[in-house]
PDB file of C-alpha atoms in Angstrom:
ATOM      1  CA  VAL A 715      14.750  -8.268 -27.346  1.00 54.00           C
ATOM      2  CA  PHE A 716      12.779  -6.670 -30.184  1.00 56.00           C
ATOM      3  CA  TYR A 717      14.271  -8.966 -32.847  1.00 61.00           C
ATOM      4  CA  LEU A 718      13.868 -12.065 -30.672  1.00 59.00           C
ATOM      5  CA  GLY A 719      10.213 -11.188 -30.172  1.00 58.00           C
ATOM      6  CA  PHE A 720       9.809 -10.630 -33.920  1.00 54.00           C
ATOM      7  CA  LEU A 721      11.332 -14.033 -34.715  1.00 53.00           C
ATOM      8  CA  PHE A 722       9.184 -15.784 -32.101  1.00 53.00           C
ATOM      9  CA  ARG A 723       6.036 -14.274 -33.612  1.00 51.00           C
ATOM     10  CA  LYS A 724       6.916 -15.132 -37.203  1.00 46.00           C
ATOM     11  CA  LEU A 725       7.936 -18.671 -36.277  1.00 46.00           C
ATOM     12  CA  GLY A 726       4.630 -19.218 -34.511  1.00 45.00           C
ATOM     13  CA  LYS A 727       6.168 -19.346 -31.022  1.00 41.00           C
ATOM     14  CA  ASN A 728       4.425 -16.205 -29.897  1.00 45.00           C
ATOM     15  CA  PRO A 729       5.093 -15.536 -26.193  1.00 44.00           C
ATOM     16  CA  ARG A 730       1.727 -13.731 -26.083  1.00 49.00           C
ATOM     17  CA  GLN A 731      -0.381 -16.808 -26.748  1.00 54.00           C
ATOM     18  CA  PRO A 732      -4.039 -16.582 -25.670  1.00 53.00           C
ATOM     19  CA  PRO A 733      -4.779 -18.203 -22.317  1.00 54.00           C
ATOM     20  CA  LYS A 734      -6.416 -21.605 -22.141  1.00 55.00           C
ATOM     21  CA  THR A 735      -9.747 -20.009 -21.230  1.00 55.00           C
ATOM     22  CA  ALA A 736      -9.723 -17.470 -24.116  1.00 54.00           C
ATOM     23  CA  THR A 737     -12.913 -17.168 -26.138  1.00 55.00           C
ATOM     24  CA  ALA A 738     -13.083 -17.875 -29.861  1.00 52.00           C
ATOM     25  CA  GLN A 739     -13.191 -14.109 -30.523  1.00 48.00           C
ATOM     26  CA  ASP A 740     -10.042 -13.544 -28.405  1.00 51.00           C
ATOM     27  CA  ARG A 741      -8.220 -16.228 -30.385  1.00 51.00           C
ATOM     28  CA  ALA A 742      -9.394 -14.749 -33.690  1.00 46.00           C
ATOM     29  CA  ASP A 743      -8.210 -11.262 -32.662  1.00 46.00           C
ATOM     30  CA  HIS A 744      -4.865 -12.725 -31.576  1.00 45.00           C
ATOM     31  CA  THR A 745      -4.450 -14.461 -34.954  1.00 40.00           C
ATOM     32  CA  ILE A 746      -5.150 -11.210 -36.814  1.00 35.00           C
ATOM     33  CA  ARG A 747      -2.526  -9.330 -34.777  1.00 40.00           C
ATOM     34  CA  HIS A 748       0.003 -12.106 -35.327  1.00 36.00           C
ATOM     35  CA  PHE A 749      -0.168 -11.786 -39.104  1.00 33.00           C
ATOM     36  CA  VAL A 750      -0.553  -8.005 -39.424  1.00 31.00           C
ATOM     37  CA  GLY A 751       2.316  -7.094 -37.131  1.00 34.00           C
ATOM     38  CA  GLY A 752       0.361  -6.777 -33.907  1.00 37.00           C
ATOM     39  CA  ARG A 753      -2.080  -3.990 -34.910  1.00 40.00           C
ATOM     40  CA  LEU A 754      -5.634  -3.506 -36.007  1.00 39.00           C
ATOM     41  CA  PRO A 755      -6.687  -0.455 -38.077  1.00 44.00           C
ATOM     42  CA  MET A 756      -5.905   2.938 -36.529  1.00 52.00           C
ATOM     43  CA  LEU A 757      -8.195   5.876 -35.866  1.00 61.00           C
ATOM     44  CA  SER A 758      -8.444   8.661 -38.410  1.00 63.00           C
ATOM     45  CA  GLY A 759      -5.817  11.398 -38.135  1.00 75.00           C
ATOM     46  CA  SER A 760      -7.852  13.987 -36.208  1.00 78.00           C
ATOM     47  CA  CYS A 761      -9.159  11.432 -33.713  1.00 82.00           C
ATOM     48  CA  ARG A 762      -5.665  10.019 -33.174  1.00 83.00           C
ATOM     49  CA  THR A 763      -4.479  13.551 -32.398  1.00 84.00           C
ATOM     50  CA  TYR A 764      -7.173  13.906 -29.736  1.00 88.00           C
ATOM     51  CA  VAL A 765      -6.323  10.550 -28.106  1.00 87.00           C
ATOM     52  CA  ARG A 766      -2.591  11.338 -28.098  1.00 86.00           C
ATOM     53  CA  ASP A 767      -2.841  14.951 -26.915  1.00 89.00           C
ATOM     54  CA  MET A 768      -5.355  14.237 -24.169  1.00 90.00           C
ATOM     55  CA  TYR A 769      -3.091  11.481 -22.818  1.00 88.00           C
ATOM     56  CA  THR A 770      -0.086  13.817 -22.931  1.00 88.00           C
ATOM     57  CA  LYS A 771      -1.926  16.632 -21.169  1.00 89.00           C
ATOM     58  CA  SER A 772      -3.724  14.653 -18.467  1.00 88.00           C
ATOM     59  CA  SER A 773      -1.736  11.379 -18.072  1.00 87.00           C
ATOM     60  CA  TYR A 774      -5.136   9.660 -18.421  1.00 91.00           C
ATOM     61  CA  HIS A 775      -6.368   7.651 -21.394  1.00 91.00           C
ATOM     62  CA  PRO A 776      -9.414   9.276 -23.024  1.00 93.00           C
ATOM     63  CA  THR A 777     -12.412   7.049 -23.628  1.00 92.00           C
ATOM     64  CA  TRP A 778     -13.145   6.538 -27.315  1.00 88.00           C
ATOM     65  CA  LEU A 779     -15.814   6.987 -28.483  1.00 86.00           C
ATOM     66  CA  PRO A 780     -16.161   9.828 -25.958  1.00 86.00           C
ATOM     67  CA  GLY A 781     -19.641   8.776 -24.821  1.00 86.00           C
ATOM     68  CA  ASN A 782     -18.698   5.151 -24.083  1.00 89.00           C
ATOM     69  CA  ILE A 783     -18.851   3.947 -20.475  1.00 92.00           C
ATOM     70  CA  ILE A 784     -15.809   2.348 -18.803  1.00 93.00           C
ATOM     71  CA  HIS A 785     -16.010   0.464 -15.485  1.00 96.00           C
ATOM     72  CA  LEU A 786     -13.385  -0.311 -12.857  1.00 96.00           C
ATOM     73  CA  GLY A 787     -12.191  -3.872 -13.395  1.00 95.00           C
ATOM     74  CA  ASP A 788     -12.795  -3.875 -17.157  1.00 96.00           C
ATOM     75  CA  VAL A 789     -10.091  -5.933 -18.882  1.00 95.00           C
ATOM     76  CA  GLY A 790      -9.091  -5.442 -22.498  1.00 93.00           C
ATOM     77  CA  GLU A 791      -6.451  -4.473 -25.040  1.00 90.00           C
ATOM     78  CA  PHE A 792      -5.333  -1.293 -26.773  1.00 86.00           C
ATOM     79  CA  ASP A 793      -5.699  -1.171 -30.549  1.00 82.00           C
ATOM     80  CA  GLY A 794      -4.366   2.015 -32.115  1.00 76.00           C
ATOM     81  CA  GLY A 795      -4.473   3.820 -28.773  1.00 79.00           C
ATOM     82  CA  VAL A 796      -8.106   2.838 -28.093  1.00 86.00           C
ATOM     83  CA  PHE A 797      -9.148   0.505 -25.271  1.00 89.00           C
ATOM     84  CA  HIS A 798     -11.303  -2.470 -26.311  1.00 91.00           C
ATOM     85  CA  LYS A 799     -12.970  -4.411 -23.522  1.00 93.00           C
ATOM     86  CA  LYS A 800     -12.552  -8.212 -23.615  1.00 93.00           C
ATOM     87  CA  THR A 801     -13.732  -9.349 -20.192  1.00 95.00           C
ATOM     88  CA  THR A 802     -13.827  -8.211 -16.543  1.00 96.00           C
ATOM     89  CA  LEU A 803     -12.001  -9.071 -13.334  1.00 96.00           C
ATOM     90  CA  ALA A 804     -15.272 -10.502 -12.003  1.00 95.00           C
ATOM     91  CA  ASN A 805     -15.527 -12.892 -14.944  1.00 95.00           C
ATOM     92  CA  LEU A 806     -11.962 -14.000 -14.245  1.00 94.00           C
ATOM     93  CA  GLY A 807     -12.717 -14.668 -10.576  1.00 94.00           C
ATOM     94  CA  ILE A 808     -10.800 -11.672  -9.192  1.00 95.00           C
ATOM     95  CA  ASP A 809     -12.703  -9.584  -6.653  1.00 94.00           C
ATOM     96  CA  PHE A 810     -11.649  -6.104  -5.537  1.00 95.00           C
ATOM     97  CA  LYS A 811     -12.735  -3.135  -3.422  1.00 95.00           C
ATOM     98  CA  THR A 812     -13.151   0.412  -4.727  1.00 95.00           C
ATOM     99  CA  THR A 813     -12.897   3.918  -3.302  1.00 93.00           C
ATOM    100  CA  GLU A 814     -14.804   6.959  -4.523  1.00 89.00           C
ATOM    101  CA  GLY A 815     -13.409  10.479  -4.431  1.00 83.00           C
ATOM    102  CA  GLU A 816     -15.056  12.989  -2.123  1.00 79.00           C
ATOM    103  CA  GLY A 817     -16.350  16.225  -3.616  1.00 80.00           C
ATOM    104  CA  SER A 818     -16.448  17.104  -7.298  1.00 88.00           C
ATOM    105  CA  GLN A 819     -14.669  19.426  -9.677  1.00 90.00           C
ATOM    106  CA  ASP A 820     -14.793  20.572 -13.282  1.00 92.00           C
ATOM    107  CA  ILE A 821     -12.032  19.506 -15.695  1.00 93.00           C
ATOM    108  CA  ASP A 822     -11.158  21.616 -18.727  1.00 93.00           C
ATOM    109  CA  PHE A 823      -8.666  20.816 -21.516  1.00 93.00           C
ATOM    110  CA  HIS A 824      -8.279  22.096 -25.056  1.00 91.00           C
ATOM    111  CA  SER A 825      -5.703  22.134 -27.836  1.00 91.00           C
ATOM    112  CA  ASP A 826      -2.679  24.333 -27.223  1.00 86.00           C
ATOM    113  CA  SER A 827      -3.643  26.672 -30.062  1.00 85.00           C
ATOM    114  CA  GLY A 828      -6.270  27.295 -32.704  1.00 90.00           C
ATOM    115  CA  VAL A 829      -9.371  26.894 -30.502  1.00 94.00           C
ATOM    116  CA  HIS A 830     -11.785  29.822 -30.051  1.00 93.00           C
ATOM    117  CA  ILE A 831     -14.787  29.747 -27.677  1.00 92.00           C
ATOM    118  CA  ARG A 832     -17.001  32.866 -27.694  1.00 91.00           C
ATOM    119  CA  LEU A 833     -19.789  32.943 -25.103  1.00 90.00           C
ATOM    120  CA  LYS A 834     -22.856  35.064 -25.789  1.00 88.00           C
ATOM    121  CA  ALA A 835     -25.477  36.232 -23.281  1.00 86.00           C
ATOM    122  CA  ALA A 836     -29.140  36.538 -24.255  1.00 86.00           C
ATOM    123  CA  GLY A 837     -29.681  39.769 -26.208  1.00 85.00           C
ATOM    124  CA  ASP A 838     -25.987  40.330 -26.950  1.00 87.00           C
ATOM    125  CA  ALA A 839     -24.663  40.770 -30.474  1.00 88.00           C
ATOM    126  CA  VAL A 840     -24.181  37.526 -32.411  1.00 90.00           C
ATOM    127  CA  PRO A 841     -20.482  36.596 -32.828  1.00 88.00           C
ATOM    128  CA  LYS A 842     -19.283  37.098 -36.392  1.00 88.00           C
ATOM    129  CA  GLY A 843     -19.857  34.048 -38.578  1.00 86.00           C
ATOM    130  CA  SER A 844     -22.092  32.181 -36.099  1.00 89.00           C
ATOM    131  CA  CYS A 845     -25.728  31.094 -36.497  1.00 89.00           C
ATOM    132  CA  LEU A 846     -26.857  31.816 -32.933  1.00 90.00           C
ATOM    133  CA  ASN A 847     -30.234  33.358 -32.193  1.00 88.00           C
ATOM    134  CA  PRO A 848     -29.786  37.019 -31.073  1.00 87.00           C
ATOM    135  CA  ALA A 849     -32.371  36.532 -28.310  1.00 87.00           C
ATOM    136  CA  SER A 850     -30.703  33.435 -26.813  1.00 87.00           C
ATOM    137  CA  ALA A 851     -27.525  32.755 -24.878  1.00 90.00           C
ATOM    138  CA  GLY A 852     -25.043  30.431 -26.495  1.00 90.00           C
ATOM    139  CA  ALA A 853     -21.477  29.676 -27.532  1.00 92.00           C
ATOM    140  CA  ALA A 854     -19.684  29.815 -30.872  1.00 93.00           C
ATOM    141  CA  ILE A 855     -16.743  27.395 -31.083  1.00 94.00           C
ATOM    142  CA  SER A 856     -14.263  27.336 -33.966  1.00 94.00           C
ATOM    143  CA  PHE A 857     -11.029  25.477 -34.774  1.00 95.00           C
ATOM    144  CA  ASP A 858      -8.073  26.565 -36.904  1.00 94.00           C
ATOM    145  CA  ASN A 859      -6.521  23.095 -37.249  1.00 91.00           C
ATOM    146  CA  SER A 860      -7.375  19.455 -37.836  1.00 89.00           C
ATOM    147  CA  GLY A 861      -7.517  17.490 -34.599  1.00 88.00           C
ATOM    148  CA  GLY A 862      -8.276  20.539 -32.477  1.00 91.00           C
ATOM    149  CA  PHE A 863     -10.340  19.616 -29.439  1.00 93.00           C
ATOM    150  CA  VAL A 864     -12.327  20.981 -26.517  1.00 94.00           C
ATOM    151  CA  PHE A 865     -12.755  18.798 -23.430  1.00 95.00           C
ATOM    152  CA  LYS A 866     -15.021  20.097 -20.657  1.00 94.00           C
ATOM    153  CA  ALA A 867     -16.317  17.765 -17.933  1.00 94.00           C
ATOM    154  CA  HIS A 868     -18.680  18.930 -15.177  1.00 92.00           C
ATOM    155  CA  GLY A 869     -19.061  17.479 -11.671  1.00 92.00           C
ATOM    156  CA  CYS A 870     -16.128  15.042 -11.857  1.00 94.00           C
ATOM    157  CA  THR A 871     -15.200  12.496  -9.197  1.00 94.00           C
ATOM    158  CA  THR A 872     -12.429   9.887  -9.183  1.00 94.00           C
ATOM    159  CA  ASP A 873     -13.064   6.164  -8.597  1.00 95.00           C
ATOM    160  CA  ARG A 874     -10.141   3.811  -7.913  1.00 94.00           C
ATOM    161  CA  ILE A 875      -9.433   0.169  -7.129  1.00 94.00           C
ATOM    162  CA  GLU A 876      -8.340   0.189  -3.497  1.00 92.00           C
ATOM    163  CA  ASP A 877      -5.494  -2.350  -3.126  1.00 89.00           C
ATOM    164  CA  LEU A 878      -3.381  -2.417  -6.288  1.00 88.00           C
ATOM    165  CA  VAL A 879      -0.598  -4.473  -4.673  1.00 86.00           C
ATOM    166  CA  ASP A 880      -2.973  -7.343  -3.944  1.00 89.00           C
ATOM    167  CA  LEU A 881      -4.636  -6.979  -7.353  1.00 90.00           C
ATOM    168  CA  GLY A 882      -1.285  -7.073  -9.145  1.00 87.00           C
ATOM    169  CA  GLN A 883      -0.213 -10.246  -7.343  1.00 87.00           C
ATOM    170  CA  ARG A 884      -3.437 -12.053  -8.228  1.00 90.00           C
ATOM    171  CA  ILE A 885      -3.144 -10.985 -11.874  1.00 89.00           C
ATOM    172  CA  ILE A 886       0.436 -12.286 -11.984  1.00 87.00           C
ATOM    173  CA  ASP A 887      -0.770 -15.582 -10.466  1.00 88.00           C
ATOM    174  CA  LYS A 888      -3.452 -15.797 -13.180  1.00 90.00           C
ATOM    175  CA  HIS A 889      -0.800 -15.194 -15.823  1.00 86.00           C
ATOM    176  CA  HIS A 890       1.399 -17.996 -14.443  1.00 86.00           C
ATOM    177  CA  LYS A 891      -1.614 -20.327 -14.618  1.00 89.00           C
ATOM    178  CA  GLY A 892      -2.243 -19.378 -18.251  1.00 88.00           C
ATOM    179  CA  THR A 893      -5.541 -17.567 -17.676  1.00 91.00           C
ATOM    180  CA  TRP A 894      -4.293 -13.982 -18.155  1.00 90.00           C
ATOM    181  CA  MET A 895      -2.878 -12.644 -21.432  1.00 89.00           C
ATOM    182  CA  ARG A 896       0.197 -10.437 -21.101  1.00 83.00           C
ATOM    183  CA  VAL A 897      -1.323  -7.966 -23.599  1.00 86.00           C
ATOM    184  CA  TRP A 898      -4.318  -7.371 -21.329  1.00 90.00           C
ATOM    185  CA  PHE A 899      -4.838  -4.140 -19.382  1.00 90.00           C
ATOM    186  CA  VAL A 900      -7.192  -3.643 -16.437  1.00 92.00           C
ATOM    187  CA  VAL A 901      -8.960  -0.349 -15.644  1.00 94.00           C
ATOM    188  CA  THR A 902      -7.763   0.688 -12.175  1.00 94.00           C
ATOM    189  CA  GLU A 903      -8.936   4.307 -12.006  1.00 94.00           C
ATOM    190  CA  LEU A 904     -11.475   6.440 -13.830  1.00 94.00           C
ATOM    191  CA  ILE A 905     -12.916   9.938 -13.863  1.00 95.00           C
ATOM    192  CA  ARG A 906     -16.707   9.971 -13.627  1.00 94.00           C
ATOM    193  CA  ALA A 907     -18.470  13.118 -14.894  1.00 94.00           C
ATOM    194  CA  LYS A 908     -22.072  14.213 -14.336  1.00 93.00           C
ATOM    195  CA  SER A 909     -21.995  15.701 -17.834  1.00 93.00           C
ATOM    196  CA  ALA A 910     -19.365  16.448 -20.471  1.00 93.00           C
ATOM    197  CA  THR A 911     -18.848  18.240 -23.763  1.00 94.00           C
ATOM    198  CA  ILE A 912     -16.115  16.868 -26.032  1.00 94.00           C
ATOM    199  CA  LEU A 913     -15.528  18.298 -29.507  1.00 94.00           C
ATOM    200  CA  VAL A 914     -12.919  17.199 -32.081  1.00 93.00           C
ATOM    201  CA  SER A 915     -12.402  19.026 -35.389  1.00 93.00           C
ATOM    202  CA  HIS A 916     -11.963  17.094 -38.627  1.00 90.00           C
ATOM    203  CA  GLU A 917     -10.055  19.884 -40.378  1.00 90.00           C
ATOM    204  CA  GLY A 918      -9.134  23.542 -40.088  1.00 91.00           C
ATOM    205  CA  GLY A 919     -12.143  25.850 -40.265  1.00 92.00           C
ATOM    206  CA  ALA A 920     -14.419  23.478 -38.314  1.00 94.00           C
ATOM    207  CA  SER A 921     -17.051  25.204 -36.212  1.00 94.00           C
ATOM    208  CA  MET A 922     -20.061  24.619 -33.989  1.00 94.00           C
ATOM    209  CA  ASP A 923     -22.753  26.818 -32.431  1.00 94.00           C
ATOM    210  CA  VAL A 924     -24.437  25.714 -29.202  1.00 93.00           C
ATOM    211  CA  GLU A 925     -27.571  27.405 -27.855  1.00 92.00           C
ATOM    212  CA  VAL A 926     -28.798  27.572 -24.249  1.00 90.00           C
ATOM    213  CA  ASN A 927     -32.454  26.588 -23.870  1.00 85.00           C
ATOM    214  CA  ALA A 928     -32.761  27.449 -20.169  1.00 76.00           C
ATOM    215  CA  HIS A 929     -32.970  30.758 -18.326  1.00 75.00           C
ATOM    216  CA  ILE A 930     -29.572  31.891 -17.020  1.00 72.00           C
ATOM    217  CA  GLY A 931     -28.373  35.119 -15.496  1.00 61.00           C
ATOM    218  CA  ALA A 932     -25.598  37.328 -16.771  1.00 54.00           C
ATOM    219  CA  GLY A 933     -22.050  36.008 -16.758  1.00 60.00           C
ATOM    220  CA  ASP A 934     -20.141  32.986 -18.028  1.00 75.00           C
ATOM    221  CA  PHE A 935     -21.603  29.483 -18.206  1.00 85.00           C
ATOM    222  CA  SER A 936     -20.219  26.024 -18.910  1.00 87.00           C
ATOM    223  CA  ILE A 937     -20.981  24.309 -22.208  1.00 89.00           C
ATOM    224  CA  ALA A 938     -20.645  21.004 -20.299  1.00 90.00           C
ATOM    225  CA  ASP A 939     -23.560  21.741 -17.933  1.00 88.00           C
ATOM    226  CA  ALA A 940     -26.480  19.473 -18.859  1.00 87.00           C
ATOM    227  CA  SER A 941     -28.901  21.558 -16.751  1.00 86.00           C
ATOM    228  CA  LEU A 942     -28.693  24.325 -19.383  1.00 88.00           C
ATOM    229  CA  ASN A 943     -30.463  22.086 -21.908  1.00 88.00           C
ATOM    230  CA  LEU A 944     -27.962  22.884 -24.652  1.00 89.00           C
ATOM    231  CA  SER A 945     -28.679  22.192 -28.312  1.00 90.00           C
ATOM    232  CA  VAL A 946     -26.486  22.292 -31.420  1.00 93.00           C
ATOM    233  CA  VAL A 947     -27.811  24.797 -33.962  1.00 92.00           C
ATOM    234  CA  HIS A 948     -24.908  24.531 -36.421  1.00 92.00           C
ATOM    235  CA  GLU A 949     -21.871  22.324 -36.975  1.00 92.00           C
ATOM    236  CA  ASP A 950     -19.373  21.986 -39.814  1.00 93.00           C
ATOM    237  CA  LYS A 951     -16.300  19.788 -40.402  1.00 92.00           C
ATOM    238  CA  MET A 952     -16.399  18.055 -36.998  1.00 92.00           C
ATOM    239  CA  SER A 953     -14.949  14.554 -36.393  1.00 87.00           C
ATOM    240  CA  ALA A 954     -16.698  13.912 -33.090  1.00 86.00           C
ATOM    241  CA  GLN A 955     -19.022  15.770 -30.799  1.00 88.00           C
ATOM    242  CA  ILE A 956     -20.918  15.144 -27.594  1.00 88.00           C
ATOM    243  CA  VAL A 957     -22.591  18.181 -26.038  1.00 90.00           C
ATOM    244  CA  ALA A 958     -23.613  18.225 -22.356  1.00 84.00           C
ATOM    245  CA  HIS A 959     -23.785  14.430 -22.484  1.00 85.00           C
ATOM    246  CA  GLY A 960     -25.154  12.788 -19.323  1.00 86.00           C
ATOM    247  CA  GLU A 961     -23.110  10.690 -16.882  1.00 90.00           C
ATOM    248  CA  SER A 962     -19.942   9.458 -18.541  1.00 92.00           C
ATOM    249  CA  THR A 963     -16.417   8.185 -17.825  1.00 95.00           C
ATOM    250  CA  PRO A 964     -14.261  10.252 -20.201  1.00 95.00           C
ATOM    251  CA  LEU A 965     -10.838   9.484 -18.655  1.00 95.00           C
ATOM    252  CA  PHE A 966      -9.246   6.378 -17.132  1.00 95.00           C
ATOM    253  CA  ARG A 967      -5.995   4.676 -16.165  1.00 92.00           C
ATOM    254  CA  THR A 968      -4.917   1.067 -16.510  1.00 90.00           C
ATOM    255  CA  GLY A 969      -2.585  -1.487 -14.944  1.00 88.00           C
ATOM    256  CA  TYR A 970      -0.709  -4.266 -16.720  1.00 86.00           C
ATOM    257  CA  ILE A 971       2.035  -6.866 -16.332  1.00 83.00           C
ATOM    258  CA  LYS A 972       5.243  -4.978 -17.050  1.00 74.00           C
ATOM    259  CA  GLY A 973       8.152  -6.125 -19.179  1.00 61.00           C
ATOM    260  CA  PHE A 974       8.943  -8.932 -21.609  1.00 52.00           C
ATOM    261  CA  PHE A 975      10.793 -11.108 -19.090  1.00 49.00           C
ATOM    262  CA  SER A 976       9.806  -9.556 -15.725  1.00 49.00           C
ATOM    263  CA  SER A 977       6.523 -10.229 -13.942  1.00 52.00           C
ATOM    264  CA  GLY A 978       5.917  -6.960 -12.066  1.00 61.00           C
ATOM    265  CA  PHE A 979       2.568  -5.144 -12.107  1.00 60.00           C
ATOM    266  CA  LYS A 980       2.665  -1.515 -13.245  1.00 60.00           C
ATOM    267  CA  VAL A 981       0.115   1.285 -12.847  1.00 58.00           C
ATOM    268  CA  LYS A 982       0.436   4.900 -13.969  1.00 47.00           C
ATOM    269  CA  SER A 983       1.594   6.758 -10.857  1.00 32.00           C
ATOM    270  CA  TYR A 984       0.444  10.371 -11.236  1.00 27.00           C
ATOM    271  CA  CYS A 985      -2.414  11.548  -8.981  1.00 25.00           C
ATOM    272  CA  PHE A 986      -3.833  14.159 -11.319  1.00 23.00           C
ATOM    273  CA  ALA A 987      -7.148  14.606  -9.453  1.00 24.00           C
ATOM    274  CA  SER A 988      -5.448  15.898  -6.302  1.00 25.00           C
ATOM    275  CA  ALA A 989      -3.215  18.186  -8.366  1.00 28.00           C
ATOM    276  CA  LEU A 990      -6.287  19.995  -9.677  1.00 30.00           C
ATOM    277  CA  THR A 991      -6.925  21.525  -6.244  1.00 31.00           C
ATOM    278  CA  ASP A 992      -3.849  23.727  -6.252  1.00 37.00           C
ATOM    279  CA  GLU A 993      -2.428  25.815  -9.092  1.00 39.00           C
ATOM    280  CA  GLY A 994       1.183  25.115  -8.166  1.00 35.00           C
ATOM    281  CA  GLU A 995       0.628  21.343  -7.898  1.00 35.00           C
ATOM    282  CA  ASP A 996      -1.280  21.332 -11.152  1.00 32.00           C
ATOM    283  CA  LYS A 997       1.638  22.934 -12.994  1.00 32.00           C
ATOM    284  CA  LEU A 998       4.163  20.559 -11.398  1.00 29.00           C
ATOM    285  CA  ALA A 999       2.112  17.461 -12.241  1.00 32.00           C
ATOM    286  CA  PHE A1000       1.756  18.647 -15.846  1.00 30.00           C
ATOM    287  CA  VAL A1001       5.513  19.145 -16.199  1.00 29.00           C
ATOM    288  CA  GLU A1002       6.235  15.716 -14.665  1.00 32.00           C
ATOM    289  CA  ALA A1003       3.782  14.041 -17.030  1.00 33.00           C
ATOM    290  CA  LYS A1004       5.379  15.685 -20.058  1.00 32.00           C
ATOM    291  CA  LEU A1005       8.904  14.742 -18.958  1.00 31.00           C
ATOM    292  CA  ALA A1006       7.933  11.152 -18.253  1.00 35.00           C
ATOM    293  CA  ASP A1007       5.948  10.670 -21.442  1.00 35.00           C
ATOM    294  CA  THR A1008       8.243  12.224 -24.055  1.00 28.00           C
ATOM    295  CA  SER A1009       8.212   8.969 -26.052  1.00 29.00           C
ATOM    296  CA  ILE A1010       4.405   8.692 -26.206  1.00 28.00           C
ATOM    297  CA  ASP A1011       2.998   7.802 -29.592  1.00 30.00           C
ATOM    298  CA  VAL A1012      -0.264   5.966 -30.096  1.00 30.00           C
ATOM    299  CA  ASP A1013       1.510   3.917 -32.760  1.00 32.00           C
ATOM    300  CA  ASP A1014       3.683   2.392 -30.027  1.00 36.00           C
ATOM    301  CA  ASP A1015       2.781  -0.520 -27.774  1.00 38.00           C
ATOM    302  CA  PRO A1016       0.635   0.981 -24.962  1.00 40.00           C
ATOM    303  CA  ARG A1017       2.850  -0.752 -22.420  1.00 36.00           C
ATOM    304  CA  THR A1018       5.685   1.465 -23.592  1.00 31.00           C
ATOM    305  CA  GLU A1019       3.714   4.700 -23.264  1.00 34.00           C
ATOM    306  CA  VAL A1020       2.256   3.937 -19.827  1.00 32.00           C
ATOM    307  CA  GLY A1021       5.293   2.149 -18.463  1.00 32.00           C
ATOM    308  CA  ALA A1022       7.428   5.195 -19.266  1.00 29.00           C
ATOM    309  CA  ALA A1023       6.246   6.823 -16.030  1.00 30.00           C
ATOM    310  CA  THR A1024       7.942   5.835 -12.798  1.00 26.00           C
TER     311      THR A1024
END
């Protein structure tokens, strides 16, 4: 199948032709992919590591850039592991209903090793090597490796498209009519956060100091909490950083038409949000995600990495 697809593309009989209603930009992007082997330029190494590791850990795609906003029903393509919006279901004449999760929770991920977060209360000794004010509360974050990351999201809820069976059938109908590209993905679920802090190191030795500019009592605090009025007082060798950023959609899932010859509609099947409520379920969901996604690589076709889960 791989070699047949390769020959079709090189002979100009690309089975992934743009639909009749494609814009000039869609056709230009398609032409570029046809002649460069199906890919646009990749992210830098450290950012690619973040995108790959966050997907492996959570079974959700991370939004890139981290502060970008994703909406349910956004339709686009993956280039180098990053989702690029092309249109929306509404623009294509497909309506849908949504459901919003009840209650909220905090989500916390970080690299498996080489990440150090030292919290400091007002008046405490300054952590070694940091630039924090002795009189202020704050946090000193450091990374031992390139691509190390900290992901903290506060007040998270989950929004989903309600009837995926009906949605899938209408997308397949659009594809048969030539108005849906097989390389398109649609956002079917997303995590909405009231505020989030996402840090990615460019190289080993990267560091950042964050200071609290609000009165807080003794004890731990979250560096994702926007109510603390956090500010960055020092940063070095960082690839990306958003600190206590306002409302955002840092994680999402997509659906797509599965297979080269088949016409089924596939959506990632893990319900990670519900697994967060119980320690045992959380561990089980994490193990299942790792087993199902052992072939994940952002260099691969995203349909391969998402479709690997059953």
